[in-house]
C-alpha positions as CSV (number, residue, x, y, z in Angstrom):
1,X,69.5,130.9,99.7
2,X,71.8,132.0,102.7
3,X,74.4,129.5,103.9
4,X,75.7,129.8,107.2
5,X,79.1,127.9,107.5
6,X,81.1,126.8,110.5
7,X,84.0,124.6,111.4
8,X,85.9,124.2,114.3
9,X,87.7,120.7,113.2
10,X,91.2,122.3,112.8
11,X,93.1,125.3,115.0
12,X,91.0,127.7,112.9
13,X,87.7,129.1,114.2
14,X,85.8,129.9,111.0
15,X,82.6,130.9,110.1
16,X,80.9,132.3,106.5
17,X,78.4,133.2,105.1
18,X,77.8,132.4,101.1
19,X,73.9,133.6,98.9
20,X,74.2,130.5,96.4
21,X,76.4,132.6,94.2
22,X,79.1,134.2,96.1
23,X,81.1,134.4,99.8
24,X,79.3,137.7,101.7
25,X,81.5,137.4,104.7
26,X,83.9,135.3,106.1
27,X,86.1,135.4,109.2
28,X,88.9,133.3,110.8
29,X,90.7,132.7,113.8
30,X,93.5,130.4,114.6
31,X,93.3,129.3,118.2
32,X,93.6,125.5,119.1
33,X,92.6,126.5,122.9
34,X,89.3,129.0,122.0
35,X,87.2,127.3,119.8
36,X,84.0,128.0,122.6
37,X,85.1,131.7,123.2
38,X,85.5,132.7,119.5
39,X,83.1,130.9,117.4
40,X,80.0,132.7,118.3
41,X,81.3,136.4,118.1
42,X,82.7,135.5,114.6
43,X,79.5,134.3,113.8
44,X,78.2,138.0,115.0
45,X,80.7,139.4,112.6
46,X,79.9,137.6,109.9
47,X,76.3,138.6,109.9
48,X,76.9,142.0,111.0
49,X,79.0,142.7,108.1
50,X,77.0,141.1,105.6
51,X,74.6,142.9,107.0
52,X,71.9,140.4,107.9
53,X,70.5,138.5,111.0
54,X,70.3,134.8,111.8
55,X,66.7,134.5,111.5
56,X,67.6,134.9,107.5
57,X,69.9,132.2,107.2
58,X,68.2,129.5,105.5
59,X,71.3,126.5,105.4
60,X,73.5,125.2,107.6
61,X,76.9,123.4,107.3
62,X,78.9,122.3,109.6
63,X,82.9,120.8,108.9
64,X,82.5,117.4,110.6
65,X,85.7,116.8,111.4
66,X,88.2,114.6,111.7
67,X,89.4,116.5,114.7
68,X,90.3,116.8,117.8
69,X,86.8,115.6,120.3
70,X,86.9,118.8,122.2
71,X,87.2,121.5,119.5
72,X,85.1,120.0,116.9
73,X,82.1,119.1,118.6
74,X,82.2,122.8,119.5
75,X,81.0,123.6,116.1
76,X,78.8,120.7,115.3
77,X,76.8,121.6,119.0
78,X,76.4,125.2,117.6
79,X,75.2,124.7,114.2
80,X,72.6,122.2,115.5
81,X,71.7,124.3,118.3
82,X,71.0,126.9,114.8
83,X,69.5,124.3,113.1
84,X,66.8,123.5,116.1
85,X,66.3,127.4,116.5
86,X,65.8,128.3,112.7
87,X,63.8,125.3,111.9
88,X,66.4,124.5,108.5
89,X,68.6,121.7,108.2
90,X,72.4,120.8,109.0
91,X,74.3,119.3,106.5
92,X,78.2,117.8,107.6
93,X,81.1,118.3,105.2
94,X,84.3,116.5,106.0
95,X,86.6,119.1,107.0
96,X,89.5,117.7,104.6
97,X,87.2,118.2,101.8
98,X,86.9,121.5,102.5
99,X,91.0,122.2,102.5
100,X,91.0,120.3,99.2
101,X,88.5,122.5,97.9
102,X,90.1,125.6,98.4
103,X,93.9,124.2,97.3
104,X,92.4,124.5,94.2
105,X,95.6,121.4,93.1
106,X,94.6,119.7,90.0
107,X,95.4,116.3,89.6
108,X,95.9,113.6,92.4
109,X,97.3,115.0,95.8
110,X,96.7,114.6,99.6
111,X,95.0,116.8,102.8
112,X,96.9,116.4,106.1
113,X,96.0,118.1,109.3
114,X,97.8,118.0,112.4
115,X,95.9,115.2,114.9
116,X,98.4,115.5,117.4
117,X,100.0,112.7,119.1
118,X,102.8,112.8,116.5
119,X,99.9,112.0,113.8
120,X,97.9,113.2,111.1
121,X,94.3,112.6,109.6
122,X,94.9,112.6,105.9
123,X,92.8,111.8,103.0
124,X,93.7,111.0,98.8
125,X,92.1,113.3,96.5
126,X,91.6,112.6,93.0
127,X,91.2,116.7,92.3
128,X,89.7,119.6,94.5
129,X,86.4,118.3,94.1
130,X,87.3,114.3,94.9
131,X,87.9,112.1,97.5
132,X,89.7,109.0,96.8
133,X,89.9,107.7,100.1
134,X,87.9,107.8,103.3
135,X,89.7,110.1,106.0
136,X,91.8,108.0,108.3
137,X,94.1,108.5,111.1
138,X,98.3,107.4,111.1
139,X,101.6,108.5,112.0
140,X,103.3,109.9,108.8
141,X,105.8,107.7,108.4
142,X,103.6,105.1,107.8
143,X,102.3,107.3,104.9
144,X,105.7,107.4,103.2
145,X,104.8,105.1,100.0
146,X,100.7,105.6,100.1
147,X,101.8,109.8,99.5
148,X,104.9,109.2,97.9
149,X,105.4,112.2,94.7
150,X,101.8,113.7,95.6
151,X,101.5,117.5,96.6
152,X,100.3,117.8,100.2
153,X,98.4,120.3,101.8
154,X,97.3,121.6,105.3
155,X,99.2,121.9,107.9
156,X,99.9,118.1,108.9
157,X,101.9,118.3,105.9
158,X,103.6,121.3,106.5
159,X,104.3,119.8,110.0
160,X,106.4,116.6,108.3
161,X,108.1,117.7,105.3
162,X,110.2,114.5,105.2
163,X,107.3,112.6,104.6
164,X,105.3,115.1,102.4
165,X,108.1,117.3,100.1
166,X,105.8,118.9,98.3
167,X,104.0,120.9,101.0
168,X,101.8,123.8,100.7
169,X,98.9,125.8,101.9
170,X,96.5,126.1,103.4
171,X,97.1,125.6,106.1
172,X,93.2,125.4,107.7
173,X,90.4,125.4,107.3
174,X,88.0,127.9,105.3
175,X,84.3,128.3,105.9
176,X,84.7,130.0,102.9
177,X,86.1,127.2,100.7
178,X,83.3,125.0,102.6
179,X,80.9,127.3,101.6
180,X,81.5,127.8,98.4
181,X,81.5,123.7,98.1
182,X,78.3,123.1,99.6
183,X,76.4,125.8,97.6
184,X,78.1,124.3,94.5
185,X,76.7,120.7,96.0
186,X,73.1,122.4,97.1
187,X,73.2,122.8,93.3
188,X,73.8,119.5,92.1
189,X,73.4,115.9,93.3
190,X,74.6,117.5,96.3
191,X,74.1,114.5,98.7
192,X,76.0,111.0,99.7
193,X,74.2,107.8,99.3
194,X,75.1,104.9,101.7
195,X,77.8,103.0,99.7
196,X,78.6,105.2,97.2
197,X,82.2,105.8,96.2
198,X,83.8,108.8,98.5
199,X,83.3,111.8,96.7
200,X,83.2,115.3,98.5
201,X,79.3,115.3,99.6
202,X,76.8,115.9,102.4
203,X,77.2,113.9,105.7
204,X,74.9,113.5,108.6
205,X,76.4,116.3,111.1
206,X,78.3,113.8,113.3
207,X,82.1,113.9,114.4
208,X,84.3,112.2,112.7
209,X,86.9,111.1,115.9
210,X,88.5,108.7,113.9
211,X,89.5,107.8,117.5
212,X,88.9,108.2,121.7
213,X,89.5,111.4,123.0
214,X,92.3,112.1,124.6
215,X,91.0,112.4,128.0
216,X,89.4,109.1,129.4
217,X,88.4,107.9,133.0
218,X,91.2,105.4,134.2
219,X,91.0,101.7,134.1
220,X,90.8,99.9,137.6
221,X,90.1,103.0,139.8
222,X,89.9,102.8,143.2
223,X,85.9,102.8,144.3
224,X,85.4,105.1,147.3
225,X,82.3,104.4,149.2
226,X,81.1,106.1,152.3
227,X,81.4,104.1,155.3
């Protein structure tokens, strides 16, 4: 097996590149505003210094957000766009688990990223491995008693340490954690039944908005017609 991961759900541009037992590369880059510029270089890297070619790649996963509409679907579009090209399939992780993963907290905590607007998409976890929660959206002081005495991580925690004391890292995303958790998936059970309780596992590769992008065409525009 050789996994090809990407995400582009957070600030972090990462990619890696895992054989079923181990990481063989990984890069990141933390740049909210060049998720289109840097994600296909690092993916160049990654190979190179592995020292493979895409054509050997033989699985795909993608972090599926939640995120921000403009940078994530600029990872989901490019592991497809792979996916098409190789002939192999795409499988979606939810970017939170992959945070979770690689915090490596034991016992009952929460992910936060930053979602902007003076909000966070957030998530319960029941370990590294375990989601007890789906991945919403909410302004963090509405989170005060649904987080209260849990360890948070990412970096919508670290943003609003009144609300989650107990901060710590990381702070993004790791195609390397997400990686290593879908090889460890690709060797179990590995995938999500409709219904099932909200475990870290496969999802179609989709984004997760969790709501409307930011940029929207106005209500009640004016109609210019030529005369």
């Amino acid at each position: 097996m050789l996994l090809l991961a990407v995400d582009t759900a957070t600030p972090a541009v990462t990619v890696a590149l895992h054989d079923g037992a181990s990481v063989l590369a990984a890069e990141s880059d933390v740049d909210a505003r060049r998720h289109g510029e840097l994600l296909l270089p690092a993916v160049d890297r990654v190979l190179a210094e592995a020292g493979t070619e895409l054509h050997a790649v033989t699985e795909l996963v993608v972090g599926v957000g939640p995120g921000p509409y403009t940078g994530l679907r600029v990872g989901i579009a490019t592991a497809l766009a792979f996916g098409s090209a190789l002939g192999v399939p795409v499988r979606g992780l939810c970017s939170l688990d992959g945070l979770a993963y690689a915090s490596g907290v034991e016992g009952p905590f929460v992910v936060a990223t930053d979602a902007r607007r003076k909000e966070v998409y957030w998530a319960r976890y029941a370990d590294a491995r375990t989601r007890a929660t789906e991945p919403a959206v909410a302004r963090p002081g509405e989170l005060a008693q649904a987080v209260a005495g849990l360890p948070a991580v990412g970096a919508g925690a670290l943003l609003y340490p009144e609300v989650f004391p107990d901060a710590r890292g990381p702070e993004h995303q790791s195609a390397a954690a997400l990686a290593s958790l879908a090889a460890g998936l690709l060797a179990g059970a590995g995938s999500r039944a409709p219904g099932s309780a909200p475990a870290a596992g496969f999802l179609p590769p989709r984004p997760l908005y969790l709501r409307r992008p930011d940029a929207q065409v106005p209500k009640n525009y004016k109609v210019v017609t030529p005369k």
